[in-house]
GROMACS .gro file of C-alpha atoms in nm:
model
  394
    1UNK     CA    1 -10.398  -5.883   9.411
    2UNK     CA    2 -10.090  -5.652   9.292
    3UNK     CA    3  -9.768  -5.851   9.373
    4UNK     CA    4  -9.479  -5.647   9.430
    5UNK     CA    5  -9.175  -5.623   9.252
    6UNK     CA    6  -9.032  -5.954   9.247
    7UNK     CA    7  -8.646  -6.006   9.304
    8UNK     CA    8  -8.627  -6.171   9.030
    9UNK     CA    9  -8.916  -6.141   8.729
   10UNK     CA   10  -8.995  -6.432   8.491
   11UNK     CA   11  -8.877  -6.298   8.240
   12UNK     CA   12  -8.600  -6.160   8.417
   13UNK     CA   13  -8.494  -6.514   8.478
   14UNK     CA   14  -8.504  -6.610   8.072
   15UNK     CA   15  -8.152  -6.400   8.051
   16UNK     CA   16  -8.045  -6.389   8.420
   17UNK     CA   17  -7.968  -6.732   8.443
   18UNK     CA   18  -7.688  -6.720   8.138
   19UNK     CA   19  -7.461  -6.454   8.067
   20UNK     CA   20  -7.447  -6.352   7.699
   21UNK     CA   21  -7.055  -6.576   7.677
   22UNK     CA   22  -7.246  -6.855   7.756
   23UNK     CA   23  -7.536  -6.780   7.548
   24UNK     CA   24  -7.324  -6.717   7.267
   25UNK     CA   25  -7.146  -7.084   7.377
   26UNK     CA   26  -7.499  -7.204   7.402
   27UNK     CA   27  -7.580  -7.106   7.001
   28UNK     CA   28  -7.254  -7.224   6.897
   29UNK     CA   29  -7.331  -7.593   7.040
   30UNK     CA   30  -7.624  -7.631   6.904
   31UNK     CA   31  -7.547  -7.580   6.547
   32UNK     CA   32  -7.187  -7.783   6.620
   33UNK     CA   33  -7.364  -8.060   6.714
   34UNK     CA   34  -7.606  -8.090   6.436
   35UNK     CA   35  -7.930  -8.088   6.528
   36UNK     CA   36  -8.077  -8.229   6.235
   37UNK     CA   37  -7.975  -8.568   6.370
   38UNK     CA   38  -8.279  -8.518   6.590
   39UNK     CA   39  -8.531  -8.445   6.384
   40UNK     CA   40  -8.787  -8.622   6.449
   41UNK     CA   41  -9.116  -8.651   6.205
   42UNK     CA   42  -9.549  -8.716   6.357
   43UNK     CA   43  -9.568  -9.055   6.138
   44UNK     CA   44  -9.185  -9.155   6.323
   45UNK     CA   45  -9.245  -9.098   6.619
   46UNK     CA   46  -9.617  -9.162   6.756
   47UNK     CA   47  -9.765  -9.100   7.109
   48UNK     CA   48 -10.019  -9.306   7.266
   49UNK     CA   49 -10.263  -9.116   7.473
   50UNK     CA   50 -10.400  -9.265   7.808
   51UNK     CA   51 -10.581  -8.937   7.938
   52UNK     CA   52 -10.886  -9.147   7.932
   53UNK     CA   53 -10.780  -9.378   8.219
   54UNK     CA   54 -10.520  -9.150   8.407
   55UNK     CA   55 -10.656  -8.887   8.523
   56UNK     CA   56 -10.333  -8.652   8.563
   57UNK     CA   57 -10.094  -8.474   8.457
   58UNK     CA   58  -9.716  -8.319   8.457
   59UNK     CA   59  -9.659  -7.940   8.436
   60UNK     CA   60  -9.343  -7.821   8.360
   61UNK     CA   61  -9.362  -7.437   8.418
   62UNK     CA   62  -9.146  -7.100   8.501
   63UNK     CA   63  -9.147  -6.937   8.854
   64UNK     CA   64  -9.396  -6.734   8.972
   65UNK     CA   65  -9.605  -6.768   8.714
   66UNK     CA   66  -9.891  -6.899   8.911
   67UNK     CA   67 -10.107  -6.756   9.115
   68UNK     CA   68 -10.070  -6.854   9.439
   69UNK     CA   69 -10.271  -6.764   9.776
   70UNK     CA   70 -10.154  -6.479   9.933
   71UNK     CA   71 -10.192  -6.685  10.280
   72UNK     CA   72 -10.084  -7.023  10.238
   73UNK     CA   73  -9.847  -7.009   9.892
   74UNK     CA   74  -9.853  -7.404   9.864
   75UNK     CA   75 -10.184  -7.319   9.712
   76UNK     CA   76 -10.266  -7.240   9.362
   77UNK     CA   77 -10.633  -7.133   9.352
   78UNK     CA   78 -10.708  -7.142   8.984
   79UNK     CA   79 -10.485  -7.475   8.983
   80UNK     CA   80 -10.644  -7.624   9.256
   81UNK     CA   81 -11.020  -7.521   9.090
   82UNK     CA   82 -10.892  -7.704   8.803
   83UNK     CA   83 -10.809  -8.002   8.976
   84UNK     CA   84 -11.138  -8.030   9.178
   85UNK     CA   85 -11.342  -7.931   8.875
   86UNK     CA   86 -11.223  -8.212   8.602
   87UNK     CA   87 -11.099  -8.468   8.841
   88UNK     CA   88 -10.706  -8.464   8.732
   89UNK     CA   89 -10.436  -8.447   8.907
   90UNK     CA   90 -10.150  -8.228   8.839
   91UNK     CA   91  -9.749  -8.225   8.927
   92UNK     CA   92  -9.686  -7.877   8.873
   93UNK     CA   93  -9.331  -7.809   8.867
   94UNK     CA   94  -9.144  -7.523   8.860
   95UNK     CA   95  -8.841  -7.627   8.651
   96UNK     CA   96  -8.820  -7.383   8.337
   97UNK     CA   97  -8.546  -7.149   8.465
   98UNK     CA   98  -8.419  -7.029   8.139
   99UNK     CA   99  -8.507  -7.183   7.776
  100UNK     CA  100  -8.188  -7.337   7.688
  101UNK     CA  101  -8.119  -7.485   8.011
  102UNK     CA  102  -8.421  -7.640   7.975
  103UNK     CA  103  -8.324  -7.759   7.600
  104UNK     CA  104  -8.037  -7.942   7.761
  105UNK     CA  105  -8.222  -8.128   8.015
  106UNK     CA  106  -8.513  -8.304   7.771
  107UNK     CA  107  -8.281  -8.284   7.407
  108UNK     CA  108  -8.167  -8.590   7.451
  109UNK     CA  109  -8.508  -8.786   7.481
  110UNK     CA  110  -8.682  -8.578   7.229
  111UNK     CA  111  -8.423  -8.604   7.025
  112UNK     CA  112  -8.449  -9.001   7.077
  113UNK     CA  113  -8.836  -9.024   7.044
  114UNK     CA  114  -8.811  -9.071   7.435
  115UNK     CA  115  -9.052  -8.943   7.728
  116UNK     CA  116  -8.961  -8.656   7.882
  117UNK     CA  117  -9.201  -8.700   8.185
  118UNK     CA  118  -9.386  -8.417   8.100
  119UNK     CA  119  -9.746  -8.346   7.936
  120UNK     CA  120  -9.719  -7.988   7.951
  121UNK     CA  121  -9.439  -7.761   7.953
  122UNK     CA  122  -9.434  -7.355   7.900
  123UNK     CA  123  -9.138  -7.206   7.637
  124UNK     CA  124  -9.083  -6.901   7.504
  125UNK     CA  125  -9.201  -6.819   7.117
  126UNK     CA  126  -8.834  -6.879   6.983
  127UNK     CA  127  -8.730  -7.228   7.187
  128UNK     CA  128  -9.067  -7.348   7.097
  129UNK     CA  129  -8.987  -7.196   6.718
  130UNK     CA  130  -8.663  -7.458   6.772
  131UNK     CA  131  -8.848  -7.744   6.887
  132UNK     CA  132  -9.149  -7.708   6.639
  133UNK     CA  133  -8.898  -7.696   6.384
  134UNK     CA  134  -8.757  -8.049   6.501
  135UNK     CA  135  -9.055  -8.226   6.542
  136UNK     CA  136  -9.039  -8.260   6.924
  137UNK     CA  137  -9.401  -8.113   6.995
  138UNK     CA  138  -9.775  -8.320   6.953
  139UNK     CA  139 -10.074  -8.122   6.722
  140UNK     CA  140 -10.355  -8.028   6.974
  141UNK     CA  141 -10.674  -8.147   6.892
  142UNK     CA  142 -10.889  -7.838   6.825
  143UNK     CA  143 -11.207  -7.966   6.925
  144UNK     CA  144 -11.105  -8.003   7.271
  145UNK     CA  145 -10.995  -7.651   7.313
  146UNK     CA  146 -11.304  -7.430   7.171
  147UNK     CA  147 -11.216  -7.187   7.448
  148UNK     CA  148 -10.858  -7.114   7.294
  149UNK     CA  149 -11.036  -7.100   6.943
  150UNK     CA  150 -11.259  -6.860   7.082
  151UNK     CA  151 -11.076  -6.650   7.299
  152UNK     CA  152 -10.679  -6.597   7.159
  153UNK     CA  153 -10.616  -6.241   7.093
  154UNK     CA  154 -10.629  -6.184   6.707
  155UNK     CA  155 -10.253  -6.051   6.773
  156UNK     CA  156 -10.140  -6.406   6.897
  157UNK     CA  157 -10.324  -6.565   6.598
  158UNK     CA  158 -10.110  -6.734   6.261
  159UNK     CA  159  -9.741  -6.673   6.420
  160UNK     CA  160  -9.460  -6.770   6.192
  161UNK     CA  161  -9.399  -7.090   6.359
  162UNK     CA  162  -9.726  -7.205   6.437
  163UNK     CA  163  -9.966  -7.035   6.140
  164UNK     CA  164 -10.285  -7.258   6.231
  165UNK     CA  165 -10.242  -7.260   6.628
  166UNK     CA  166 -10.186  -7.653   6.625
  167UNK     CA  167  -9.907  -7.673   6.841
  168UNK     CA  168  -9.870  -7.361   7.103
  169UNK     CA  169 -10.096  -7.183   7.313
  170UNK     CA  170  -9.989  -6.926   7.453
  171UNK     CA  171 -10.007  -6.880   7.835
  172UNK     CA  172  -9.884  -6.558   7.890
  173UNK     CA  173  -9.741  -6.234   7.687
  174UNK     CA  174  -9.577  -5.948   7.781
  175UNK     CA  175  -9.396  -5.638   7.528
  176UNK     CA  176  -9.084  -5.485   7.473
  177UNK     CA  177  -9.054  -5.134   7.466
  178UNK     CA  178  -8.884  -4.804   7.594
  179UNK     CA  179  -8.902  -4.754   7.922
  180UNK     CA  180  -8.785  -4.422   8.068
  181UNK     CA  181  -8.783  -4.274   8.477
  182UNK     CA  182  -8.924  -3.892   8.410
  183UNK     CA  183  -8.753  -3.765   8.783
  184UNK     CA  184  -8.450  -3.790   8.551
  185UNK     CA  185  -8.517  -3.714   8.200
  186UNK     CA  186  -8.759  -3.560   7.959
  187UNK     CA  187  -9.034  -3.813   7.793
  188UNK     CA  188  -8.870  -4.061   7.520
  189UNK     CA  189  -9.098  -4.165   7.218
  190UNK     CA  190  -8.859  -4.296   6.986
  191UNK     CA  191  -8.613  -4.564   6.920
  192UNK     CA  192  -8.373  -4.314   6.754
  193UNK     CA  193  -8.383  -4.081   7.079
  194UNK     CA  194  -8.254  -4.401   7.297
  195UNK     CA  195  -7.997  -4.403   7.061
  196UNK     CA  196  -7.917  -4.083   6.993
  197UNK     CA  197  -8.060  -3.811   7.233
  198UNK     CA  198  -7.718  -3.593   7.404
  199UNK     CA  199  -7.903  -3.570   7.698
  200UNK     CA  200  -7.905  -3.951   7.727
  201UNK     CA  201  -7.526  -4.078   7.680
  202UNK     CA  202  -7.430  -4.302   7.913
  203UNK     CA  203  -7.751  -4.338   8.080
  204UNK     CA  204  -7.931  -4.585   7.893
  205UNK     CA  205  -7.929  -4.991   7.877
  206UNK     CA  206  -8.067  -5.211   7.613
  207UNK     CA  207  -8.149  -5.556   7.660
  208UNK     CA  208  -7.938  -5.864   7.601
  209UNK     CA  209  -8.208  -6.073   7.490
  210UNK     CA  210  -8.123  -6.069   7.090
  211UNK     CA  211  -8.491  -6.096   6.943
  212UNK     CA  212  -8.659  -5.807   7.149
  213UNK     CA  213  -8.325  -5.535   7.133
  214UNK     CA  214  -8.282  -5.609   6.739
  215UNK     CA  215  -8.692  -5.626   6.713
  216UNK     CA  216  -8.721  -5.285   6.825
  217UNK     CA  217  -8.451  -5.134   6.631
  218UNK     CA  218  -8.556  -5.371   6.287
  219UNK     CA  219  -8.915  -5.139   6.327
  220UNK     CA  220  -8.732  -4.818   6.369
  221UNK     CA  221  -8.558  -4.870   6.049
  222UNK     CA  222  -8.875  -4.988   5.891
  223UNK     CA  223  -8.791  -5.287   5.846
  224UNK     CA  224  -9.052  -5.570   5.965
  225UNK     CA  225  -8.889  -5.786   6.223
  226UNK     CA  226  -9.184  -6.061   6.127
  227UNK     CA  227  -9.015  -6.098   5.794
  228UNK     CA  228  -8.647  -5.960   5.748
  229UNK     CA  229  -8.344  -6.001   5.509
  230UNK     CA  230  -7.999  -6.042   5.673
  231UNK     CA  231  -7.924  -5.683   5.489
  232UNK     CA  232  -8.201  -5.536   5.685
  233UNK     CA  233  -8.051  -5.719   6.029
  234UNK     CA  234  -7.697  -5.558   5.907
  235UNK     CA  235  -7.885  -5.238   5.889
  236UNK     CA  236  -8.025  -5.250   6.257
  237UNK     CA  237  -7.741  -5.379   6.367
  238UNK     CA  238  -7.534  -5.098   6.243
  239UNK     CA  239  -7.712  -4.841   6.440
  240UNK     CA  240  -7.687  -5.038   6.754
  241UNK     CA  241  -7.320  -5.033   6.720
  242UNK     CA  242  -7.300  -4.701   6.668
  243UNK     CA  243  -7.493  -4.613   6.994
  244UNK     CA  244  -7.215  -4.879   7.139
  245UNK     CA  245  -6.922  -4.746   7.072
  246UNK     CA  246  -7.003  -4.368   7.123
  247UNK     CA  247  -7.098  -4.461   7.476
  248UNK     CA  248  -7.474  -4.382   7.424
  249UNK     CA  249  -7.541  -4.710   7.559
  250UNK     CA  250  -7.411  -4.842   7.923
  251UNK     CA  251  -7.456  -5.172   7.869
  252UNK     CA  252  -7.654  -5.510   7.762
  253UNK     CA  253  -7.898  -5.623   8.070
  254UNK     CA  254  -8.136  -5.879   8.132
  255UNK     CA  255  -8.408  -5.756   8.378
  256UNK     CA  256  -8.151  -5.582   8.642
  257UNK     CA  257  -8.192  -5.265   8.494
  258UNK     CA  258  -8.528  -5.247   8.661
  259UNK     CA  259  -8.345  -5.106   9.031
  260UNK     CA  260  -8.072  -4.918   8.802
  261UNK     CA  261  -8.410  -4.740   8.658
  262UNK     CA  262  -8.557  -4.725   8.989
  263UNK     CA  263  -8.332  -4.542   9.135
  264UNK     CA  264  -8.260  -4.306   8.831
  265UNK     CA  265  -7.868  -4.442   8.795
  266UNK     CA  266  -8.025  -4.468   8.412
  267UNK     CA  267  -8.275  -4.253   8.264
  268UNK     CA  268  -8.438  -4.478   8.004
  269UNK     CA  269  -8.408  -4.849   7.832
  270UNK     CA  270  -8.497  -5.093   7.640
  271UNK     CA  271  -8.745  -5.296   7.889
  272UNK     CA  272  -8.988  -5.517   7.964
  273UNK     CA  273  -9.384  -5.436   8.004
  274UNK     CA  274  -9.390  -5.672   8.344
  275UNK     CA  275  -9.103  -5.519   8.464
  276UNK     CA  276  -9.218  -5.182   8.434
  277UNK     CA  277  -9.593  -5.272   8.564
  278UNK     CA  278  -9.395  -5.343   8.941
  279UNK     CA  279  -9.188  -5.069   8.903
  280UNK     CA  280  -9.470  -4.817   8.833
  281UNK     CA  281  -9.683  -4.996   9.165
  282UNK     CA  282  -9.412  -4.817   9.320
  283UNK     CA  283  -9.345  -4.493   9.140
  284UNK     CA  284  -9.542  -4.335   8.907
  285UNK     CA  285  -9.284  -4.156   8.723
  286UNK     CA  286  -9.158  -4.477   8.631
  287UNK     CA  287  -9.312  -4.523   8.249
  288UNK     CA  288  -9.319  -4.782   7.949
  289UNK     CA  289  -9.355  -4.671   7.610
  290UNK     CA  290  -9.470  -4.806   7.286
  291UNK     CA  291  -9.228  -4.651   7.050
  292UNK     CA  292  -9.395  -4.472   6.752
  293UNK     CA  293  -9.209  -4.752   6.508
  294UNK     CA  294  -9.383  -5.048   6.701
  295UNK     CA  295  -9.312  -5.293   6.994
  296UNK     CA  296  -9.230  -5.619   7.016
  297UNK     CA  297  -9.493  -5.900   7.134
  298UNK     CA  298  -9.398  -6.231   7.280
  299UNK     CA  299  -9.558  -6.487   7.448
  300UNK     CA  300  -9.466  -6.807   7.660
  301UNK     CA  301  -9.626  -7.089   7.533
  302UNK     CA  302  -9.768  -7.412   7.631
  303UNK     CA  303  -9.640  -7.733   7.444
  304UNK     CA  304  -9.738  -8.099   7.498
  305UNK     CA  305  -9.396  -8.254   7.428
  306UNK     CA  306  -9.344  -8.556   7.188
  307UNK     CA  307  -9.436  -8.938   7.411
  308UNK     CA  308  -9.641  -8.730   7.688
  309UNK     CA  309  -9.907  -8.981   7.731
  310UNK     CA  310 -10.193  -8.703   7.860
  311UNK     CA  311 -10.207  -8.535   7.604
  312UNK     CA  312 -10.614  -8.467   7.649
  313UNK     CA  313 -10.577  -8.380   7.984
  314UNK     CA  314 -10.345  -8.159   7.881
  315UNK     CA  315 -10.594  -7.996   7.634
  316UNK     CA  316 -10.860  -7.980   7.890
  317UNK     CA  317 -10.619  -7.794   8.112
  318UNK     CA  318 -10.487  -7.544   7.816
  319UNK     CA  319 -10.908  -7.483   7.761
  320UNK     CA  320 -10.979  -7.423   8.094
  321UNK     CA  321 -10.759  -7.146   8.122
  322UNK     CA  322 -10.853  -6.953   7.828
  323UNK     CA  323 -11.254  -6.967   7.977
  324UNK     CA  324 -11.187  -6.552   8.094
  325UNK     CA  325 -11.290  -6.543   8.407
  326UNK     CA  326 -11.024  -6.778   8.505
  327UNK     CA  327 -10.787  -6.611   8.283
  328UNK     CA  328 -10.858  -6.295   8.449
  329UNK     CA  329 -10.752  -6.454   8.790
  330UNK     CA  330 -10.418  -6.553   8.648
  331UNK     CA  331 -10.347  -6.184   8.510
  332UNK     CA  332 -10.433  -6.021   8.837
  333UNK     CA  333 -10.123  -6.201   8.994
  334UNK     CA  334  -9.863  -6.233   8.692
  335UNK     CA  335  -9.932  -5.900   8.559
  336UNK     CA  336  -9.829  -5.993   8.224
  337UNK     CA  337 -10.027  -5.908   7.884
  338UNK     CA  338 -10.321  -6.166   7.948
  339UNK     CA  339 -10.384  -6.402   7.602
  340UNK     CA  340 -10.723  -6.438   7.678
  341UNK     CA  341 -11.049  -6.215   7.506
  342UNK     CA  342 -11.307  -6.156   7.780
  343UNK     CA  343 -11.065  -6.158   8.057
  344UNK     CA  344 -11.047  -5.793   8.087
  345UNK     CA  345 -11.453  -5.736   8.161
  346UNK     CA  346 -11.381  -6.007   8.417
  347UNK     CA  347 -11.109  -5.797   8.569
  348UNK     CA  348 -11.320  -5.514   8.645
  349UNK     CA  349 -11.447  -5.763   8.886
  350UNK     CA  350 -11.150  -5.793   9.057
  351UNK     CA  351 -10.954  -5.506   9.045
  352UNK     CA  352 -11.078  -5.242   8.784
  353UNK     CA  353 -10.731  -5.064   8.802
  354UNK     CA  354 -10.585  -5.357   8.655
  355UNK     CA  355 -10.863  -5.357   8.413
  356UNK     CA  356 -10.781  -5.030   8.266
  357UNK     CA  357 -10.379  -5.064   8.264
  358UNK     CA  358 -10.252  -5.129   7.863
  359UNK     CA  359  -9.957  -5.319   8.008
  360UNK     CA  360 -10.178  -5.619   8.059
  361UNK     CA  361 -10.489  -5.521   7.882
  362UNK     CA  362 -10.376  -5.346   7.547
  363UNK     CA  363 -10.578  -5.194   7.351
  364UNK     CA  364 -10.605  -5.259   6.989
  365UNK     CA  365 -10.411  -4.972   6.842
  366UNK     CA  366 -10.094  -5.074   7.074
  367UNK     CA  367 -10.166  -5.442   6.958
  368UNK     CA  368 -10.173  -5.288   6.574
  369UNK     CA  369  -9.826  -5.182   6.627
  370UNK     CA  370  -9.710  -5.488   6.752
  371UNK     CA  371  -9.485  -5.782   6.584
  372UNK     CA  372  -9.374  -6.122   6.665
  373UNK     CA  373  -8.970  -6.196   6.590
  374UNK     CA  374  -8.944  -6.386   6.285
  375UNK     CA  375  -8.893  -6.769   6.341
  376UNK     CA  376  -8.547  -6.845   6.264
  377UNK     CA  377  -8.379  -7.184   6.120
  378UNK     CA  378  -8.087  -7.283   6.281
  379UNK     CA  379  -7.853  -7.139   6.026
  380UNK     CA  380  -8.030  -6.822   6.082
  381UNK     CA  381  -8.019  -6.786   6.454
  382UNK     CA  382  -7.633  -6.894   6.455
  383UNK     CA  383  -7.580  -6.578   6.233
  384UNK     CA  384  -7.766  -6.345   6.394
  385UNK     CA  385  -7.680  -6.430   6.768
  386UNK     CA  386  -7.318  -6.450   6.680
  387UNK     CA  387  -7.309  -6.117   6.519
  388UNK     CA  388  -7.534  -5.967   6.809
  389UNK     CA  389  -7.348  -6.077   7.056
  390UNK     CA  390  -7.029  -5.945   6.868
  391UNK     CA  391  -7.183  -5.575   6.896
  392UNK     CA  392  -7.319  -5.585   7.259
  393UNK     CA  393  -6.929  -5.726   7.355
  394UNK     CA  394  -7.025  -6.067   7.514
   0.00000   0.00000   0.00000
């Protein structure tokens, strides 16, 4: 069931597709071009739902981030169970390649109270932080997903930008951490040794994402990164820029620094828990750590855009994967953190290794230590990208 490491991860492909320039660019647009302007508000904008006389469904998702059988990969088994069980049919697409490409290509008709084609579609916590915060995404009805009422981890539960669960369910989560290759260096269990360690200098990346990189060092300054004041961001900031320009850090990746830590051409980084999952299939001595300060937790979410017209059949669909045994299914071939209580016993079923790894499966003292990146207006995440991206030298 172990898939090996991917050329490209999914959530490789959230920075890999844009360099930080044009992510920068990206930022600057947005705000430029006002957003407010397409704001849109439940009582202006109303969707009709015809779930009970269409019986399908659109499924806008990343990559690889379905399970697929092993012989024949135009099959999806837990898909396919889905489809035979409840009697809908789903166009499952894999067009989310990177979260604000995928803003451009449906802005314009959720901005315009417009269909976007899709029922479903899977975002990560900040883009669907954006389009919560504009009005583009349709309230679930709880009582069609007891299963996700049931079964989210606690640690997914009352996010900043989604307190009661009403809008995004998460359908898979993963942490950033320290990651660290031990052919080449000595354990790492702090933030502060990334940073500052001699032994280290020039030999370590960070990642060019801005929420997980300033996450990490927001909790090593003590500083919550749930709920922070831009003098506390100033404060984080600062001690990236120190490791910058003394050379401690090489540079600003998205998820290529997996081969560089591979093959030991750096000894440790700022990484993702996927990542480091297919790395360590391969070499043990490849490790992810939980800094002593905390980790950051994120999740990609499922949203039910604004005008989808399926909107039940997209609950039934969001419900049936958080029933754990199916959950379980999904985890053994994604090998992120799996959203899901009860999956984990299921696991054991099929493949108790899996069962017992953290990186999927973590326990609750790693999920005490864990925080989700404060949601961010648009003022906000203007000023903080711009003066991240400043540092890192995009």
């Amino acid at each position: 069931m172990r898939s090996p490491l991917r050329p490209l991860t999914r959530r490789g492909l959230l920075t890999g597709t844009l360099g930080s320039a044009a992510l920068l660019a990206t930022a600057g647009t947005l705000a430029g071009c006002g957003t407010k302007g397409a704001q849109q508000t439940e009582a202006g904008c109303q969707s009709d739902d015809v779930s009970a006389t269409e019986k399908k469904l659109a499924f806008s998702n990343w990559p690889q981030y379905m399970d697929t059988d092993e012989k024949d990969e135009s099959k999806r088994p837990t898909l396919d169970a889905f489809v035979a069980s409840s009697g809908i049919q789903v166009t499952y697409t894999e067009d989310v390649n990177d979260n604000n490409e995928f803003f451009g290509k449906v802005q314009n008709q959720l901005a315009g109270c417009q269909s976007t084609g899709r029922d479903i579609m899977v975002l990560t916590d900040w883009m669907a932080a954006r389009m919560i915060r504009l009005g583009w995404i349709q309230k679930l009805d709880k009582t069609k997903i007891p299963n996700v009422e049931a079964n989210l981890l606690p640690s997914l539960r009352g996010r900043s930008f989604d307190k009661d669960t009403q809008l995004a369910v998460p359908w898979q989560s993963g942490l950033a951490g320290l990651a660290y290759n031990a052919k080449v260096t000595k354990e790492i269990r702090t933030v502060d040794e990334l940073l500052t360690r001699p032994d280290l200098k020039g030999k370590v990346t960070a990642l060019s994402e801005m929420r997980d990189t300033m996450g990490l060092l927001l909790q090593a300054g003590g500083h919550d990164p749930a709920n922070f004041t831009p003098a506390q961001f100033d404060d984080a900031l600062n001690k990236l820029k120190k490791a910058v320009d003394s050379k401690q850090i090489r540079r600003f990746t998205g998820n290529d620094y997996a081969p560089d830590l591979a093959k030991g051409d750096i000894a440790a980084c700022i990484g993702w828990s996927g990542d480091v999952i297919q790395l360590g299939f391969e070499d043990e001595k490849i490790k992810f750590v939980v800094p002593e300060s905390g980790v950051m937790l994120w999740s990609d979410n499922m949203l039910v855009p604004n005008k989808a017209t399926h909107k039940a059949n997209a609950e039934a669909l969001m419900n049936y994967y958080y029933d754990p045994a199916v959950a379980a299914k999904l985890a053994a071939y994604v090998n992120y953190i799996c959203p899901v209580q009860g999956a984990q016993a299921e696991m054991e079923k099929i493949d108790p290794d899996l069962a017992k790894n953290p990186l999927i499966f973590p326990d609750d003292a790693m999920l005490a230590k864990s925080k989700v990146f404060m949601a961010l207006d648009e003022a906000q995440e203007k000023e903080y990208e711009t003066k991240f991206q400043q540092v890192i030298g995009a």
